[in-house]
Coordinates of C-alpha atoms and ligand atoms in Angstrom, one line a residue:
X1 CA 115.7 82.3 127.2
X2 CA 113.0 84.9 128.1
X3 CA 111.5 87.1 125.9
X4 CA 110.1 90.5 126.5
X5 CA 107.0 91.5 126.0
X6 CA 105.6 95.3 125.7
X7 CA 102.2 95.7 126.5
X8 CA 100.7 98.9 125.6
X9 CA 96.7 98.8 126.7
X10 CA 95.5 102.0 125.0
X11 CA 92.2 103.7 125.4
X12 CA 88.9 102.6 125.6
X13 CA 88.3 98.9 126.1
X14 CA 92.2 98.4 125.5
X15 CA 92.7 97.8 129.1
X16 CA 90.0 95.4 130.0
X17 CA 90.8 93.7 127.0
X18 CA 94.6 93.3 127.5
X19 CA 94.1 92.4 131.5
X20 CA 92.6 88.9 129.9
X21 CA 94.7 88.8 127.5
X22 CA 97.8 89.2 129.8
X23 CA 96.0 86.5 132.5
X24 CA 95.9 84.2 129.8
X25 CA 99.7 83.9 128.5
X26 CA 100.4 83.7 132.3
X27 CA 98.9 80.9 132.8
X28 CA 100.8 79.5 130.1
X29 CA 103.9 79.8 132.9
X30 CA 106.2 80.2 129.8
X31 CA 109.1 82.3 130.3
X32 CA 107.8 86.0 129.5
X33 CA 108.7 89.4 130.8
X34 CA 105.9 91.3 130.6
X35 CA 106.2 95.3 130.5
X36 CA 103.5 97.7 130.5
X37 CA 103.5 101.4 128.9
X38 CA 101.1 104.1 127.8
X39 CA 100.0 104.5 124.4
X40 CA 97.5 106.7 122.4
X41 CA 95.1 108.9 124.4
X42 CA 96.1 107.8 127.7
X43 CA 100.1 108.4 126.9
X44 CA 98.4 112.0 125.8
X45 CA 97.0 112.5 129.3
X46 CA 100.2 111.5 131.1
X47 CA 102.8 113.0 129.1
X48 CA 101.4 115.3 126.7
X49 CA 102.3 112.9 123.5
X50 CA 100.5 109.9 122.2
X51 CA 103.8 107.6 121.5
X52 CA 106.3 108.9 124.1
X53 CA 110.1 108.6 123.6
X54 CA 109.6 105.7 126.5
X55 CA 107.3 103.3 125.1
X56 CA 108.5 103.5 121.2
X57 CA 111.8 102.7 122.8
X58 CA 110.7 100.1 124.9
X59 CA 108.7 98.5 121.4
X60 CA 111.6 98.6 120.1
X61 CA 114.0 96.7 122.6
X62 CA 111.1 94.0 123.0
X63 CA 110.7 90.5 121.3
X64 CA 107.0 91.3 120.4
X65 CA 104.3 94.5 121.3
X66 CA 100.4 93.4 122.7
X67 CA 98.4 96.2 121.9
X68 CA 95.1 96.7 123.2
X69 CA 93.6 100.0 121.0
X70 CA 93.9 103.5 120.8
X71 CA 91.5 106.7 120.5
X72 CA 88.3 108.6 121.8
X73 CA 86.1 111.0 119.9
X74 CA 87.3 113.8 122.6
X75 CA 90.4 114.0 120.9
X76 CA 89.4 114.8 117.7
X77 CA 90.1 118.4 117.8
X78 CA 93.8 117.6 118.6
X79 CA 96.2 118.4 116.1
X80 CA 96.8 115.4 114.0
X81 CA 100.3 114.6 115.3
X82 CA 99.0 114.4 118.5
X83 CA 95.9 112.1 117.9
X84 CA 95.9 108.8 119.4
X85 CA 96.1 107.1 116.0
X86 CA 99.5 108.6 115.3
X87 CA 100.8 106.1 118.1
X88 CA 99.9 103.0 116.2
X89 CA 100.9 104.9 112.3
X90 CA 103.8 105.5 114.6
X91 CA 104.9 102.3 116.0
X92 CA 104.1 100.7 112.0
X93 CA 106.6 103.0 111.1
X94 CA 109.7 102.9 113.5
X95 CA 109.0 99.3 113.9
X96 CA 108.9 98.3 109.9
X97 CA 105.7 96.6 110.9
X98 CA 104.7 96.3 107.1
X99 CA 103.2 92.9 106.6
X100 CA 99.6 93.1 108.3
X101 CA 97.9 89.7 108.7
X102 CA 94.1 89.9 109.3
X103 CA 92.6 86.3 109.5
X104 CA 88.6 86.2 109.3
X105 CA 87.6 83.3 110.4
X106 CA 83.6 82.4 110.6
X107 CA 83.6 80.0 114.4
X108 CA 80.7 77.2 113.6
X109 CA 79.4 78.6 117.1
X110 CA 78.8 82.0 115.4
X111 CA 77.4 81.5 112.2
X112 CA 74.4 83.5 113.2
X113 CA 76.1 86.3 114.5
X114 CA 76.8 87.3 110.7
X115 CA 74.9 89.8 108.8
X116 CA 75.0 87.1 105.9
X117 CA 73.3 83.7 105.4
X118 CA 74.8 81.4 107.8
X119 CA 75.6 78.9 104.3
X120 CA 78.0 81.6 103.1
X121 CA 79.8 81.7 106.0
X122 CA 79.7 78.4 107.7
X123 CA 83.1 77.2 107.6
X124 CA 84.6 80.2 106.5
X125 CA 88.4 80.6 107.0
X126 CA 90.2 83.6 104.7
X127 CA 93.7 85.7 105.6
X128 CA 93.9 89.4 104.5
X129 CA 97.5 90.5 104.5
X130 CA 97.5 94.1 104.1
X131 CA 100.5 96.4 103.3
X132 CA 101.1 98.4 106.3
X133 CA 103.7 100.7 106.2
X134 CA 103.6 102.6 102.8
X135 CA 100.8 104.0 100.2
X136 CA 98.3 107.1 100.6
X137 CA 99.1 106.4 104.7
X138 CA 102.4 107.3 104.3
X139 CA 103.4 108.7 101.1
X140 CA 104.6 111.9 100.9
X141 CA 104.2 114.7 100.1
X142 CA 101.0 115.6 101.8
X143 CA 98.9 118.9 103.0
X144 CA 97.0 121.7 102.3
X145 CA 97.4 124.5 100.0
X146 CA 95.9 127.0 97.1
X147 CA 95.2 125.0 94.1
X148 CA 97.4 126.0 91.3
X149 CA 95.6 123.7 88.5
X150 CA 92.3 121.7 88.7
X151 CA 88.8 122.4 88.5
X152 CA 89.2 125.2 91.0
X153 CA 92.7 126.9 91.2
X154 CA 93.1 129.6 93.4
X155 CA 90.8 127.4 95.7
X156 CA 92.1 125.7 99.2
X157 CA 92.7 122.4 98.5
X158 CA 94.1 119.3 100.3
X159 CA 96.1 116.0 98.8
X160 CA 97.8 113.1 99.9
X161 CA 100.3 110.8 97.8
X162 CA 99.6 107.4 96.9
X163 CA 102.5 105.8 96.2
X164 CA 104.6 102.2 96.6
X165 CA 107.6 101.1 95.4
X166 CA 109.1 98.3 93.9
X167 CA 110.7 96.3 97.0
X168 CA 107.8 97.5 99.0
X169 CA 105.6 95.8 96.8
X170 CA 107.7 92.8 96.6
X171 CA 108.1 92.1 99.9
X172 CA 104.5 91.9 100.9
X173 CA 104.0 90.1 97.8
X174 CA 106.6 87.2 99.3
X175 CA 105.0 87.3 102.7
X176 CA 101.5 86.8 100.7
X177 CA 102.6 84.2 98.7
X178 CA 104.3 82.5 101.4
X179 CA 100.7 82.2 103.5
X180 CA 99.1 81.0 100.4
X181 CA 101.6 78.2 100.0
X182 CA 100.8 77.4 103.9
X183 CA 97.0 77.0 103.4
X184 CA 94.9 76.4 100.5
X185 CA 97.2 77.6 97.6
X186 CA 95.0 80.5 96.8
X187 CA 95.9 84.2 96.6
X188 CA 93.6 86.9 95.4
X189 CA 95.7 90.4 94.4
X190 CA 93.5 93.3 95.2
X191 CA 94.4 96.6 93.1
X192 CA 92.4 99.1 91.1
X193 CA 95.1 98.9 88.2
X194 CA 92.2 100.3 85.9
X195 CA 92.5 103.5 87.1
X196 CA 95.7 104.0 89.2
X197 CA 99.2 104.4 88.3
X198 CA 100.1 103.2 91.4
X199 CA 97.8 99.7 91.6
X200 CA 98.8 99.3 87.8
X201 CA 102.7 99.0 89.0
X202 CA 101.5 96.6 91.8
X203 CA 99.6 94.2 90.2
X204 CA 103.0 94.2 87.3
X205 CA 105.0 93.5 90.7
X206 CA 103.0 90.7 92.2
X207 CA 102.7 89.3 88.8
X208 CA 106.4 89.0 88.2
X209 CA 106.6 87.7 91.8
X210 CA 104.3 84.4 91.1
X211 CA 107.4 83.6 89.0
X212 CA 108.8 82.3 92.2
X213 CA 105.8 80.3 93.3
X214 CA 104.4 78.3 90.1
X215 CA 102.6 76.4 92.6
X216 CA 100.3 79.3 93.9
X217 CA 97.3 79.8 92.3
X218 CA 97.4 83.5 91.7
X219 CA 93.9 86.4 90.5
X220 CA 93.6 89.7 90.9
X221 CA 90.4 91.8 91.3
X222 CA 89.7 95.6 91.3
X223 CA 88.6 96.6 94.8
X224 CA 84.9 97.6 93.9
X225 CA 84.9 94.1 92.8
X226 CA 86.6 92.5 95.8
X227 CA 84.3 94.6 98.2
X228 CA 81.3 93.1 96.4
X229 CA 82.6 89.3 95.9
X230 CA 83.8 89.4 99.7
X231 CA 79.4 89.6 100.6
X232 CA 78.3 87.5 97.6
X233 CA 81.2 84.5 98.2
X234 CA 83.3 85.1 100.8
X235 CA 84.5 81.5 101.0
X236 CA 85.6 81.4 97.0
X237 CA 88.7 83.5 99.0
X238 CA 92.1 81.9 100.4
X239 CA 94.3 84.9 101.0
X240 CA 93.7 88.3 100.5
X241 CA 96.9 90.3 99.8
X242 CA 96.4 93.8 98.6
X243 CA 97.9 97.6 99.8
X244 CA 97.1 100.0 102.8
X245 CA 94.0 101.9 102.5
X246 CA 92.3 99.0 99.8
X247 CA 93.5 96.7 103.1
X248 CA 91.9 98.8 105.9
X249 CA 88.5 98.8 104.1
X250 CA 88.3 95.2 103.2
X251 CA 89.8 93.8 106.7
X252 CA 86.7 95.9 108.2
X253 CA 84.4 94.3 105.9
X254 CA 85.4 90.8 106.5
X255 CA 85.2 91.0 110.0
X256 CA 81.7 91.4 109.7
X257 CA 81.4 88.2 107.8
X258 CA 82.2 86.2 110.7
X259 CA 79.4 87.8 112.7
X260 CA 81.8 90.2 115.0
X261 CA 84.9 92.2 114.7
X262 CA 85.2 91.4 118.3
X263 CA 86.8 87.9 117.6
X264 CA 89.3 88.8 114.8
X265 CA 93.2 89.0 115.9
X266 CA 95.8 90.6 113.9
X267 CA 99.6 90.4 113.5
X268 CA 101.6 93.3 111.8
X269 CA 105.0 91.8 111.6
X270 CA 108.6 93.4 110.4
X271 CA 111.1 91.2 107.8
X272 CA 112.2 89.3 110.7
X273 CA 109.1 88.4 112.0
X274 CA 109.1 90.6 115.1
X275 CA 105.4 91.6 116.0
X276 CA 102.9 93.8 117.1
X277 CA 100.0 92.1 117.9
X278 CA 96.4 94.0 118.6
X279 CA 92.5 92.6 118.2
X280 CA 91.4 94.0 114.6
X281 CA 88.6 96.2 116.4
X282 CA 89.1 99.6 118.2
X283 CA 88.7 101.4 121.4
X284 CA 85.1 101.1 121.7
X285 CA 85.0 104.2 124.0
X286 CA 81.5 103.8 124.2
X287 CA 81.3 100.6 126.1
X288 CA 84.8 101.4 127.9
X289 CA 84.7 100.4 131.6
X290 CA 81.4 98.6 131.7
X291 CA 83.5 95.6 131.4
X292 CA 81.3 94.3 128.5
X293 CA 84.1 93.5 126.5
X294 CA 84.9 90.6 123.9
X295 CA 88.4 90.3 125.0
X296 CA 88.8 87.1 122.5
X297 CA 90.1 88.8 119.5
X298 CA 93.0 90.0 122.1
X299 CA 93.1 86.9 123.7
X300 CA 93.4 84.8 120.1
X301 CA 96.1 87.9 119.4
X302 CA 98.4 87.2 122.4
X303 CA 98.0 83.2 120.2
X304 CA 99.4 84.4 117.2
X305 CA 102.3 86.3 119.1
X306 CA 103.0 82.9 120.0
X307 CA 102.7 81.5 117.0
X308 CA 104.3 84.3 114.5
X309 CA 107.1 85.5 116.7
X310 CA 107.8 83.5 119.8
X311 CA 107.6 80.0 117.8
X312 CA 105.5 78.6 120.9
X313 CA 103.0 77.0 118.3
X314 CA 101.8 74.3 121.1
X315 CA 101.2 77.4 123.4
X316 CA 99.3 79.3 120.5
X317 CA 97.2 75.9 119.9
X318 CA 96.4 75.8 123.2
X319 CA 95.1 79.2 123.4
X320 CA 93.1 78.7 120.3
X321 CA 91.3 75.8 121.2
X322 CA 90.4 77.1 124.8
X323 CA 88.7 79.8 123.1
X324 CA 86.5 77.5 120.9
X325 CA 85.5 75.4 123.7
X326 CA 84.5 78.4 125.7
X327 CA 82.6 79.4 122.8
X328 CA 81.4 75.8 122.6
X329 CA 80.0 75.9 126.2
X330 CA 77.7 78.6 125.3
X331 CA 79.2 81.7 126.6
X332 CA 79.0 84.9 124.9
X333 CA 79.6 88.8 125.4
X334 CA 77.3 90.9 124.3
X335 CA 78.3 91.6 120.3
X336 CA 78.2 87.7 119.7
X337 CA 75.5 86.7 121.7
X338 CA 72.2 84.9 121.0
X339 CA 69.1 83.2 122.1
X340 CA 69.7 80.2 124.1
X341 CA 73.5 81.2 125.0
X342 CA 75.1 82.8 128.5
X343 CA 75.7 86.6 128.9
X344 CA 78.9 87.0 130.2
X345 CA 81.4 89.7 131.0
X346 CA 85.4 90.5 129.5
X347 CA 86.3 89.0 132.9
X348 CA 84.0 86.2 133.1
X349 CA 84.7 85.2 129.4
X350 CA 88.4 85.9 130.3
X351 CA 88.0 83.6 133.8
X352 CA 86.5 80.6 131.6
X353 CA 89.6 80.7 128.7
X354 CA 92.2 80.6 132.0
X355 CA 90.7 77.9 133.2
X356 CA 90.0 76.4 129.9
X357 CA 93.6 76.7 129.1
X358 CA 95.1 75.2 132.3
X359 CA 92.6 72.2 132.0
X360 CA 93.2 71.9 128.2
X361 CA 96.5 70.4 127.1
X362 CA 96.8 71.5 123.3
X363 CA 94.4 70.3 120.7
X364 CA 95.5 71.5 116.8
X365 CA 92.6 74.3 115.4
X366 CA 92.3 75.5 112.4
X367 CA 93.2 79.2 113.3
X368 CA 95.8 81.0 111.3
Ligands
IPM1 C1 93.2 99.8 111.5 C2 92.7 101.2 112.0 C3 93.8 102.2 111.8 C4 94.2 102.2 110.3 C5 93.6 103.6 112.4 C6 93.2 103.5 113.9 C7 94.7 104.5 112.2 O1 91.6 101.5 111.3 O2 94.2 99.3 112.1 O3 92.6 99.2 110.6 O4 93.5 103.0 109.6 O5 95.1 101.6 109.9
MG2 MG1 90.8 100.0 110.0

């Protein structure tokens, strides 16, 4: 059976990125039916709307989205609905994309590349699974208006709603639970119950939850705290599992441990698995078309499609151990590069996983 595949590039890098990425699963010869669409700024240009009628219905009809990035400064005067970002909020939403898996994941190669000693993040290997489809993101209502009450009323104000619900809550909770019981047995709950209604109700939730896996070791920590252990002992963390905005902050933040947000992949999947896939870093517009590119957090993203929803885990490993023993023969783009190492380009780096791929027949890694 073939599965379809939408590939949405993006802005910025997006397409340099995704042209490796796309030369890589080919190689794999598996059988895939690739289709391409505009998304974000460049949907904008073509058709005057960042998610068009075309490609949210095409994500929709296809076994799994690859999705390079969206978004350039120019369009910051749009109005909001029309930003780029509203095509990736967008395809969360009609998709039901809600469980977000961000795997930071330190490669011996780069231990350098880190902002932080190289002993606190040799070897390190943690999953944040952020909520994706609900709290201050989504919740409603939202806008701007004349205060009524506050410290100024009669004053313009703006407000958004923070806000998750019980089943939303569980099921992320289940999906978290589930990754923990997978890999070391450890799950940290990120909230800020001491001050929010909101993160008080979640961290009841998860609580109850851990009921149903007495064999998960189960803490929770305020996010101020979180943000700070994450720098001081990143590898005292399994999985991560905490909501939307908390999630966005901290996923950033340990990308940086492993020395560059250029290798990190992500998953955002629905309840039955179904995927978009997309490298945790952005557009990049600044370095867009000089084809300077990592394109290995997309590449290690097209893995985890194979992994997560295509159940091609030999293809995945594969993948996944091509790109370490690119990284092992020395070649690096520019963000992870270092004394002593080869410069190389998104297509030369993208060349030498092809080929690394079609000599390699699959060796098990310890990517997630
Ligand atoms: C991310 C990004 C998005 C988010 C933006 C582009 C809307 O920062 O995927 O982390 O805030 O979720
Ligand atoms: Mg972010």
């Amino acid at each position: 059976m073939s599965h379809k595949i939408a590939v949405l590039p993006g802005d910025g890098i997006g397409p340099e990125i995704i042209e490796q990425a796309v030369r890589v699963l080919q190689v794999l010869e598996l059988p895939l039916e690739l289709e391409t669409a505009p998304v974000g700024g460049a949907a904008y240009e073509a058709s005057g709307h960042p998610l068009p009628e075309a490609t949210l219905n095409l994500a929709k009809a296809a076994d799994a989205v690859l999705f390079g990035a969206v978004g350039d400064w120019k369009y910051d005067k749009l109005d909001r609905p029309l930003r780029p970002e509203q095509a990736i909020l967008g395809l969360r939403k009609h998709l039901g994309l809600f469980a977000n898996l961000r795997p930071a994941l330190c490669y011996a190669e780069l231990t350098h590349a880190s902002s932080l000693k190289p002993e606190l993040v040799a070897g390190l290997d943690i999953l944040i699974i952020r909520e994706l489809t609900g709290d201050i993101y989504f919740g409603q209502p939202r806008g701007r208006r004349t205060a009524t009450d506050g410290h100024f009323p009669g004053a313009e104000e703006a407000f958004d709603t923070m806000r998750y619900s019980r089943p939303e809550i569980e099921r992320i909770a289940h999906v978290a639970f589930q990754a923990a019981r997978r890999r070391r047995g450890k799950l940290t709950s990120v909230d800020k119950a001491n001050v929010l209604e909101t993160f008080q109700f979640w961290k009841d939730v998860v609580t109850e939850v851990h009921a149903q896996y007495p064999d998960v070791q189960l803490d929770h920590l305020y996010v101020d705290n979180a943000a700070m252990q994450l720098v001081k002992a990143p590898k005292a963390f399994d999985v991560i599992v905490t909501g939307n905005m908390f999630g966005d902050i901290l996923s950033d933040e340990a990308a940086m441990l492993t020395g560059s947000i250029g290798m990190l992949p992500s998953a955002s999947l629905d309840r039955d698995n179904k995927g978009l896939y997309e490298p945790s870093h952005g557009s990049a517009p600044d370095i867009a078309g000089q084809g300077v590119a990592n394109p290995l957090a997309t590449i290690l993203s097209a893995a985890m499609m194979l992994r997560y929803t295509l159940q091609q885990a030999e293809a995945a490993d594969r993948i996944e151990s091509a790109v370490q023993q690119v990284l092992a023969a020395g070649l690096r783009t520019g963000d992870i590069w270092s004394e002593g190492c080869r410069r190389v380009g998104t297509r030369e780096m993208g060349d030498a996983v092809v080929q690394a791929v079609k000599a390699g027949t699959s060796k098990t890694t310890t990517q997630s």
